[in-house]
Coordinates of C-alpha atoms in Angstrom, one line a residue:
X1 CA -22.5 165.6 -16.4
X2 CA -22.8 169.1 -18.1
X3 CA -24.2 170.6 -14.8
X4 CA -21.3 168.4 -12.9
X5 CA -18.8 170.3 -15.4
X6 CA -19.9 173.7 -15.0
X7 CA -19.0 174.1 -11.6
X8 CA -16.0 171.6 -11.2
X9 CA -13.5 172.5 -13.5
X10 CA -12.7 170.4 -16.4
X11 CA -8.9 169.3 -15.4
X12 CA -9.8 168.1 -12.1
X13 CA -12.5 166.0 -13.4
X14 CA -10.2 164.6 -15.8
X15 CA -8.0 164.3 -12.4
X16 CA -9.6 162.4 -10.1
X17 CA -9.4 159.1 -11.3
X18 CA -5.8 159.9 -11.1
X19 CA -6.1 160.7 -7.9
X20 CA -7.6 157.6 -6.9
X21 CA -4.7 155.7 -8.4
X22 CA -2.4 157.6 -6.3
X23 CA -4.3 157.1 -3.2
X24 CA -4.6 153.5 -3.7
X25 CA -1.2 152.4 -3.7
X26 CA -0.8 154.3 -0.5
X27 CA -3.2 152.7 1.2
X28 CA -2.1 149.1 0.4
X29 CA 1.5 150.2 1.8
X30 CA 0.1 151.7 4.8
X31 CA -1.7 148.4 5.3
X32 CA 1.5 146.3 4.7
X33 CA 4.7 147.8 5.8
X34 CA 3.1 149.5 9.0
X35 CA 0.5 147.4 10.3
X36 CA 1.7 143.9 9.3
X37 CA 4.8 144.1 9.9
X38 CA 3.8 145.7 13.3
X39 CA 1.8 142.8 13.0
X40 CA 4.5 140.2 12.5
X41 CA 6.5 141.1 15.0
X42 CA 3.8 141.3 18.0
X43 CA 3.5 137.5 16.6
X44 CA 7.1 136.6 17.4
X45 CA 7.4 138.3 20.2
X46 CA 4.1 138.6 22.1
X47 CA 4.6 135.5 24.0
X48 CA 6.9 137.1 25.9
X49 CA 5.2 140.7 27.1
X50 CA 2.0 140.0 26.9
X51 CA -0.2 138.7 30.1
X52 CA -1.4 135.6 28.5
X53 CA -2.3 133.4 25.4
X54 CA -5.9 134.8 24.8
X55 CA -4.3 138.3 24.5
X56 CA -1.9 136.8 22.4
X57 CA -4.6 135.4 20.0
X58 CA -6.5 138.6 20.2
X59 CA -3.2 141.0 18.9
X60 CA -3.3 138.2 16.0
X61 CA -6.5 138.9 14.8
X62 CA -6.3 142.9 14.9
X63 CA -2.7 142.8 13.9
X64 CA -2.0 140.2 11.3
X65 CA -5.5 138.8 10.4
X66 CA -7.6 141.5 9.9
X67 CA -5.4 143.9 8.1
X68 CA -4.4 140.8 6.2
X69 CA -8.3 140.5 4.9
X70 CA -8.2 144.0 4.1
X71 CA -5.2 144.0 2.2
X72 CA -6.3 141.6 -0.2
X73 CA -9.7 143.0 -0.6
X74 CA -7.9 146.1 -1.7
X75 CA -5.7 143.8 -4.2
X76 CA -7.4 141.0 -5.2
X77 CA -4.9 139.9 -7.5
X78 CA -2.5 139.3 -4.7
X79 CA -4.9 136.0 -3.9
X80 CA -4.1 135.0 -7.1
X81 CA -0.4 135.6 -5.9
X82 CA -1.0 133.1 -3.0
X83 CA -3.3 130.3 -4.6
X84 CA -0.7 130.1 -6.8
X85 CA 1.8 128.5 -4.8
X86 CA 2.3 124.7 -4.3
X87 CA 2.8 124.9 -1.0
X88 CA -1.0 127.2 -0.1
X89 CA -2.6 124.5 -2.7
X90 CA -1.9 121.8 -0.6
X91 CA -2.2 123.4 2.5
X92 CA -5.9 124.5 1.2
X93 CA -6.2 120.7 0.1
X94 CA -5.2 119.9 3.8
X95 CA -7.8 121.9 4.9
X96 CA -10.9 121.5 3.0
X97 CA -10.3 117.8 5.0
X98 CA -9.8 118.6 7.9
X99 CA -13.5 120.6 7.7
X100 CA -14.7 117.5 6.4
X101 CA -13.6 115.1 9.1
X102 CA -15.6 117.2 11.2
X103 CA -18.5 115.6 10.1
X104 CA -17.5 112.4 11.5
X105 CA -15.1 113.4 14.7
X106 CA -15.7 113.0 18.0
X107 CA -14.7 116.7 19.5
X108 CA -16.6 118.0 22.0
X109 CA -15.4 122.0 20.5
X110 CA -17.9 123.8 18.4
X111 CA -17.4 122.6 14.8
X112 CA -17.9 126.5 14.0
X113 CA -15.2 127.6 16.2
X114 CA -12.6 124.6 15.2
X115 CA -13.8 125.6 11.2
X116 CA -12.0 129.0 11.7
X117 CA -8.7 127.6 12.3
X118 CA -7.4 127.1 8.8
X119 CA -8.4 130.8 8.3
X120 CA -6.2 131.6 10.5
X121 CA -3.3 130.1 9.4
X122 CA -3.6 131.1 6.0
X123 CA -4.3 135.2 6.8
X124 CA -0.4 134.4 8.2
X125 CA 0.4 132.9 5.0
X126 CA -1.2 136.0 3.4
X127 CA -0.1 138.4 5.9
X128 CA 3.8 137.1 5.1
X129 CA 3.6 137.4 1.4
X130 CA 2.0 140.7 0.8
X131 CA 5.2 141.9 3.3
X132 CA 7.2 140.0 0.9
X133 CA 5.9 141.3 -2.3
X134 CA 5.7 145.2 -1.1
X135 CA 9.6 144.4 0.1
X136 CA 10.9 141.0 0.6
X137 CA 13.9 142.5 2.7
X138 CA 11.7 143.9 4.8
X139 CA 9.9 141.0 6.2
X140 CA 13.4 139.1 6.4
X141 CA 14.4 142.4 8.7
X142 CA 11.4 142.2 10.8
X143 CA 12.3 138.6 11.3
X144 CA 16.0 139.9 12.7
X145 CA 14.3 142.3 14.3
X146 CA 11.8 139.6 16.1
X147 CA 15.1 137.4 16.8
X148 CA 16.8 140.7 18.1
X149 CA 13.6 141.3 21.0
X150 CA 14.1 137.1 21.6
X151 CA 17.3 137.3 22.5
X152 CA 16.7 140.2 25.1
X153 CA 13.8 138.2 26.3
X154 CA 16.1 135.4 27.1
X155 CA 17.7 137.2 28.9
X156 CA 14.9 138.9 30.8
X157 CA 13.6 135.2 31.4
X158 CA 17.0 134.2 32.7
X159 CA 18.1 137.2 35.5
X160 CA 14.3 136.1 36.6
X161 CA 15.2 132.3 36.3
X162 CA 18.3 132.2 38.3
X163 CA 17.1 135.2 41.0
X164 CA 14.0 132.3 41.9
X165 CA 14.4 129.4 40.7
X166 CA 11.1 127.9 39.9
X167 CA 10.2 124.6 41.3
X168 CA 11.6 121.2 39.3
X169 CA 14.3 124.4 38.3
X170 CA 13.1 124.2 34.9
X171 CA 12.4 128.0 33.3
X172 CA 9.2 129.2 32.2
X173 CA 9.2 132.0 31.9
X174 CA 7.3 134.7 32.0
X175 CA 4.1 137.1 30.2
X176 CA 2.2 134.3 27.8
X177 CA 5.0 131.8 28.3
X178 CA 3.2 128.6 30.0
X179 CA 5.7 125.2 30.4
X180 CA 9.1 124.9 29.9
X181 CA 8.2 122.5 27.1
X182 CA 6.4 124.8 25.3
X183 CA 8.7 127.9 26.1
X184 CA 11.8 126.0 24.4
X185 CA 9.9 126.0 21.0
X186 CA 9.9 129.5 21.1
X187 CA 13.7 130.0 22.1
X188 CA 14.8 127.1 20.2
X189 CA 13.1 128.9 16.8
X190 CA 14.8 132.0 17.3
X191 CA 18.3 129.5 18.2
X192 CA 17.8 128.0 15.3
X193 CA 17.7 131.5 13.2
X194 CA 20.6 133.2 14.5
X195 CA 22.7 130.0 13.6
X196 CA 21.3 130.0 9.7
X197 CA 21.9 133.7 9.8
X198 CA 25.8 132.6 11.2
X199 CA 25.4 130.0 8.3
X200 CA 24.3 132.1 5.1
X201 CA 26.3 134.8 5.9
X202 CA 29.8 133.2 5.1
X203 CA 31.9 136.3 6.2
X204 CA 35.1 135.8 7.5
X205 CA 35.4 136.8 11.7
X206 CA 31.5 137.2 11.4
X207 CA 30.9 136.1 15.2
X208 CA 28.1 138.5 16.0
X209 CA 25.2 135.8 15.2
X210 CA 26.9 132.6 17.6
X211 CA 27.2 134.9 20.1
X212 CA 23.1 136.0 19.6
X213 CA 22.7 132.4 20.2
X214 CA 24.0 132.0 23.6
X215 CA 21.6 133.6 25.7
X216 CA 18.9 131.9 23.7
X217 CA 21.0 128.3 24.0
X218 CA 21.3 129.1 27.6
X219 CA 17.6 129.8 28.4
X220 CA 17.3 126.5 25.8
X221 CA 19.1 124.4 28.3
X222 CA 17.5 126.3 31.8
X223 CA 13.9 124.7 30.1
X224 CA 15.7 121.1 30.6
X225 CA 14.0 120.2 27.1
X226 CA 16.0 117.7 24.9
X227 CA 14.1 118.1 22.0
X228 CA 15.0 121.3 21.0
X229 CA 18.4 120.3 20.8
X230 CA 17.2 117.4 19.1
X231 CA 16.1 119.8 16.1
X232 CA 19.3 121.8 16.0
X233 CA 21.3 118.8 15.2
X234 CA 19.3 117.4 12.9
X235 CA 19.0 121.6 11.6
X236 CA 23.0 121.3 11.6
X237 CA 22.8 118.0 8.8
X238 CA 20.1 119.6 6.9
X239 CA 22.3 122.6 6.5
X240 CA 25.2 120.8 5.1
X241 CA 23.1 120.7 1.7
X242 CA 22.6 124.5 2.0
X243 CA 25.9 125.9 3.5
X244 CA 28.3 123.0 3.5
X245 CA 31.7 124.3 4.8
X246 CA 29.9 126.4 7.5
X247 CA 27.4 123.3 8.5
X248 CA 30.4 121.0 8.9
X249 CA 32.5 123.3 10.9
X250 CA 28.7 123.4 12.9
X251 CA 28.2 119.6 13.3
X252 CA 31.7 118.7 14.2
X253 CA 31.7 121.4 17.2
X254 CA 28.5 120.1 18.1
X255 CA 29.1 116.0 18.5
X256 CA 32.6 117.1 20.4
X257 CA 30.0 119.2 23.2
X258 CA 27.6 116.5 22.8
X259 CA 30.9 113.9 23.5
X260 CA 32.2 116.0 26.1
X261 CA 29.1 116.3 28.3
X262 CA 28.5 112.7 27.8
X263 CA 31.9 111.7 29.8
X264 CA 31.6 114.6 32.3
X265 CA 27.8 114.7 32.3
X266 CA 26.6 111.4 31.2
X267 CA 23.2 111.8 33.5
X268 CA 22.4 115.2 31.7
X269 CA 21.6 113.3 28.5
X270 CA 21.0 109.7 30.1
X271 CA 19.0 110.7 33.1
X272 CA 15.4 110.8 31.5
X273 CA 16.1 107.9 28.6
X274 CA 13.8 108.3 25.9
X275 CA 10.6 110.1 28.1
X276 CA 8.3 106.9 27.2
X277 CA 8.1 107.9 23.7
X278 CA 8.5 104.7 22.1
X279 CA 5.6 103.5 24.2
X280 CA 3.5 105.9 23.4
X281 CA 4.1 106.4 19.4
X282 CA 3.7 102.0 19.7
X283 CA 0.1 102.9 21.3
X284 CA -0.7 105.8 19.0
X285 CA 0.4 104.1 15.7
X286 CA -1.7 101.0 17.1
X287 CA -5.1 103.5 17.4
X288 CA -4.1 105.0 13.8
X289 CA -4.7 101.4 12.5
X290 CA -8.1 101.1 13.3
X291 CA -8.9 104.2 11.3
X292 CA -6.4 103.9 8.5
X293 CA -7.5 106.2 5.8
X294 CA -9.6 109.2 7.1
X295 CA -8.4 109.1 11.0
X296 CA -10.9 109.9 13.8
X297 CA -11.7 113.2 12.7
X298 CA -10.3 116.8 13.8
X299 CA -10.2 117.4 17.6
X300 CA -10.9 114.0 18.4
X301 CA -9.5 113.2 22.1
X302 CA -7.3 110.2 22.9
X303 CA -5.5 108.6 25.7
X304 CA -2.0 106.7 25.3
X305 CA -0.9 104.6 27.9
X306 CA 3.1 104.1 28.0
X307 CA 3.9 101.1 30.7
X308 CA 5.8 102.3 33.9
X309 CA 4.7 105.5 33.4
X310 CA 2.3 105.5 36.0
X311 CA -0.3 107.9 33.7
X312 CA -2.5 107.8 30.9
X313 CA -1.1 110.5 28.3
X314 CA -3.3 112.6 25.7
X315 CA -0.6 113.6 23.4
X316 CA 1.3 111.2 20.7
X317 CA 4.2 113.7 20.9
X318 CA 4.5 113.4 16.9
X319 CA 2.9 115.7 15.4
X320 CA 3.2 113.3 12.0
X321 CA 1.3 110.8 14.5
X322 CA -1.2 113.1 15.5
X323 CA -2.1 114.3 12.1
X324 CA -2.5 110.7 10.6
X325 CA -5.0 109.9 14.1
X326 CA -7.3 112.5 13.4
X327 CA -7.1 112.9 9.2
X328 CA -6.0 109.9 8.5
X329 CA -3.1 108.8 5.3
X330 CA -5.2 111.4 3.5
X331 CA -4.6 114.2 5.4
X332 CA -1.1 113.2 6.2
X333 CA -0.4 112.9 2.6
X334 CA -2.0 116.5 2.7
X335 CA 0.6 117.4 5.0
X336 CA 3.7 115.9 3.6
X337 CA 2.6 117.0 0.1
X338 CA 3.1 120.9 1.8
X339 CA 6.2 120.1 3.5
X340 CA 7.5 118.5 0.7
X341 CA 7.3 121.4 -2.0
X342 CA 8.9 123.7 1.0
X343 CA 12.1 121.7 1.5
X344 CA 12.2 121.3 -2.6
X345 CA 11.7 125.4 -3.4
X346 CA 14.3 125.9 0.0
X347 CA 16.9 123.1 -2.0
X348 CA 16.0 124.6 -5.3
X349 CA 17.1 128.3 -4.1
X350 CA 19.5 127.4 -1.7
X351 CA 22.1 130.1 -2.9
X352 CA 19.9 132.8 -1.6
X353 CA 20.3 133.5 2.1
X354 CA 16.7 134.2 2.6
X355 CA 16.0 130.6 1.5
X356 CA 18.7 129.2 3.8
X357 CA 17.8 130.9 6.6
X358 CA 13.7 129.9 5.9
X359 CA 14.9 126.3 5.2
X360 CA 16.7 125.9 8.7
X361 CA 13.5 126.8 10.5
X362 CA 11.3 124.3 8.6
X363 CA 13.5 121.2 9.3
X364 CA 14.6 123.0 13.1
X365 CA 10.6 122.6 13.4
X366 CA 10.0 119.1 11.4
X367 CA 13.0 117.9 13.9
X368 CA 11.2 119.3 16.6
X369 CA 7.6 117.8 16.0
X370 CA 9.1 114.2 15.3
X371 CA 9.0 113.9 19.6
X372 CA 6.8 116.8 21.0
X373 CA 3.1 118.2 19.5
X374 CA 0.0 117.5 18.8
X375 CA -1.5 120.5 18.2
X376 CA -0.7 120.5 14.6
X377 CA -3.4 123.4 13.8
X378 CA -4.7 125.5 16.4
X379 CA -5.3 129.7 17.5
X380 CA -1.9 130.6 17.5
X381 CA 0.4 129.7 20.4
X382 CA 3.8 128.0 21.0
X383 CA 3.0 125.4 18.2
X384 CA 3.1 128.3 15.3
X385 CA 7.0 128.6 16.0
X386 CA 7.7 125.0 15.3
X387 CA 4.8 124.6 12.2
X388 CA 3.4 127.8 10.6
X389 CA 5.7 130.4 11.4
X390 CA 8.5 128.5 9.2
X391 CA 6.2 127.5 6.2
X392 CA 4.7 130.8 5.8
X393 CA 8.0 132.0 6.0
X394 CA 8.9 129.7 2.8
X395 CA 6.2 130.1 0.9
X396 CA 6.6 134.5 0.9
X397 CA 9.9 134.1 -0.4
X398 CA 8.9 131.6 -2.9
X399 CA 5.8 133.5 -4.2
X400 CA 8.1 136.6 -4.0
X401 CA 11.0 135.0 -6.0
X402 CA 8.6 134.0 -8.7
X403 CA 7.0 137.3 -9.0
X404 CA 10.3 138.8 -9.6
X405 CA 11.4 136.3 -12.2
X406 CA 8.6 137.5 -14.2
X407 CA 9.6 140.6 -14.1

C-alpha cells in the first residue's frame, strides 16, 4: 500500500470507492430504463413486426430475460424486493410443483427444457418491478406506449384484412400473429387497456381513450372471436368496484349494442352457440377426476371428445381446467392463491389509477381463460397477454407501492 501511495495520489485513492458508487447506480439505470423497458415494449408489441414466434421468444430472452438476471445480480436486494410479494410467493409455490409433477407426467418434451419455463415468467415478474422501482410511471408509460404501437397495428392488420380477405374472412394477421383466436388475445388486452385508461381517468369530455379502442374493437370483431368480448363485459362489472359511475355508464352502453345486434343480428351472437364447450369442460372435468389431487403432471397430452363435433379436441378451453388436469387441486390452489392476492392488492388500492388500470387486465384475462387456453405456462406467446403480462403488471405496482410506503 505505501509503494501503491507513492505514485497514486492520496485523494484519489481515498476516491475511488467513491467512484465506484457513482458508477454503480448508473449502471443499474442503464440496465433498467433503457434496455427493459426497450425490453418491455418489444414484448407487447413483437407479435406484430416480427417474422415469427421463435424470434419473438428469442427478443425475450436478450431483451427482458437477460438484462433482468443482470439487473438483479447487480442489486441483490431487489430479489428480496420480489420474494417479498404474496403474489411471486405463490407463484414460486406454483412452480416448485409444477417441476415436481414432472416426475410423474407423461410429456414427451425434455423435462430440462419444460423446467425453464417458470424462469421465464418470473425474469418478466423481475423485469416489471425493477422498471417500477427505478420509476413506476415509467413502466405505466411504456405500457401507453405499447397500447399506442397496438392500436396502429390494428390498423395495419385491418387495411391488409379488408384489401384480401383471408379465407373463413376471419383476420389474422400478420408478422408472429398465427390464428385469429390467438390474435384477439392480443387486441382484446390492449381493448381492454384503453377502456380502464377511459375509466381511471374520470375527466370530463376525455374521449381520446374510446376512440383508441375502436380500431382495436374493430380488428376484435374482424377475428370473429366471442370470447374476447366475453372478457370486456365481465372487465366492464369488475370495474364497477373500481370506477363505479364510469363502469356503469360502460355496462349500460354495452347490453344496449349487445340488445341491438341481437334483434338486427341475432345470427352474429347465435350462429356458433356455445362452440362445444360444455361438452368438452363435461369431458375434461370427468379426466380431472381420475387424478384429483396432483393431476397428470406438466405437459401431459389429452384428447376431449365433444359429441356432434365430428373431432377429437386437445384443449379444455379453461385454462382453470387445464391447470387442475395437469397439477391437480394442489397446483390449482397454487394458482388461485396468486390470482387471489392480485385482485385483493388491485381492490385494496383501487384509488390509484395504476391499480385500476392493472386490475382491468387481470379479470379482462381471467374472463378470457374461463373459455379459451390451455397453455397456462409456456415460452412466451399469445397466452402471456391474457396470464402473465397482467399479473406481473400487478405485482410491480404492488412491490412498488410498498416500497414507497416505507419511505
Amino acid at each position: 500500500m505505501p509503494a501503491f501511495c507513492s505514485i497514486v495520489p492520496v485523494d484519489t485513492v481515498q476516491s475511488i470507492p467513491m467512484l465506484s458508487r457513482l458508477a454503480a447506480p448508473s449502471i443499474s439505470q442503464f440496465v433498467v430504463r433503457r434496455w427493459l423497458v426497450l425490453g418491455y415494449l418489444a414484448l407487447l408489441t413483437g407479435l406484430f413486426w416480427l417474422a415469427n414466434s421463435s424470434v419473438y421468444t428469442k427478443v425475450f430472452y436478450g431483451l427482458v430475460a437477460f438484462p433482468a438476471l443482470l439487473a438483479l445480480v447487480h442489486s441483490p436486494r431487489r430479489l428480496s424486493d420480489l420474494i417479498r410479494e404474496p403474489m411471486l410467493l405463490a407463484f414460486l409455490a406454483l412452480s416448485a410443483w409444477l417441476l415436481l409433477s414432472l416426475t410423474w407426467s407423461g410429456t414427451e418434451d425434455d423435462p430440462g427444457g419444460l423446467a425453464k419455463r417458470p424462469l421465464y415468467v418470473f425474469m418478466l415478474f423481475a423485469s416489471c418491478t425493477l422498471i417500477a422501482l427505478e420509476d413506476r410511471e415509467l413502466l405505466l408509460k411504456a405500457l401507453m406506449a405499447g397500447a399506442a404501437l397496438a392500436i396502429l397495428a390494428a390498423l395495419v392488420n385491418l387495411a391488409f384484412y379488408f384489401m384480401e380477405p383471408p379465407p373463413g374472412r376471419r383476420l389474422i394477421g400478420v408478422g408472429a400473429l398465427r390464428n385469429s383466436l390467438l390474435t384477439s388475445h392480443v387486441f382484446g388486452m390492449f381493448c381492454a387497456y384503453w377502456i380502464a385508461v377511459w375509466l381511471a381517468r374520470d375527466v370530463r369530455r376525455d374521449w381520446i381513450p374510446l376512440l383508441c379502442c375502436v380500431p382495436l374493437l374493430v380488428a376484435l370483431i374482424a377475428t370473429g372471436s366471442r370470447t374476447p368480448l366475453m372478457a370486456l363485459a365481465l372487465m366492464s362489472v369488475w370495474m364497477l368496484i373500481m370506477t363505479p359511475r364510469r363502469a356503469a355508464y360502460l355496462l349500460a352502453a354495452g347490453l344496449s349494442l349487445i340488445a341491438a345486434s341481437y334483434f338486427a343480428f341475432p345470427e352474429l351472437l347465435l350462429q356458433r352457440g356455445l362452440s362445444f364447450r360444455p361438452q368438452l369442460w363435461s369431458d375434461a372435468l370427468g379426466q380431472a377426476l381420475q387424478n384429483l389431487w396432483f393431476g397428470y403432471g406438466y405437459d401431459s397430452r389429452f384428447t376431449f371428445h365433444a359429441e356432434g363435433l365430428g373431432m377429437s379436441m386437445s384443449d379444455p378451453h379453461n385454462v382453470e381446467l387445464a391447470v387442475l388436469l395437469e397439477l391437480g387441486l394442489v397446483g390449482l390452489l397454487f394458482w388461485l392463491t396468486m390470482y387471489g392476492f392480485g385482485i385483493w392488492r388491485c381492490f385494496s388500492q383501487r384509488k390509484d389509477n395504476g391499480f385500476k388500470i392493472a386490475s382491468a387486465l387481470l379479470v379482462y384475462g381471467i374472463g378470457a381463460g374461463l373459455t379459451e387456453g390451455s397453455s397456462f405456462l409456456s415460452r412466451p406467446n399469445e397466452s402471456w397477454f391474457l396470464i402473465w403480462i397482467p399479473l406481473s403488471l400487478v405485482a410491480a405496482l404492488s412491490i412498488s407501492q410498498r416500497a414507497l410506503d416505507k419511505q
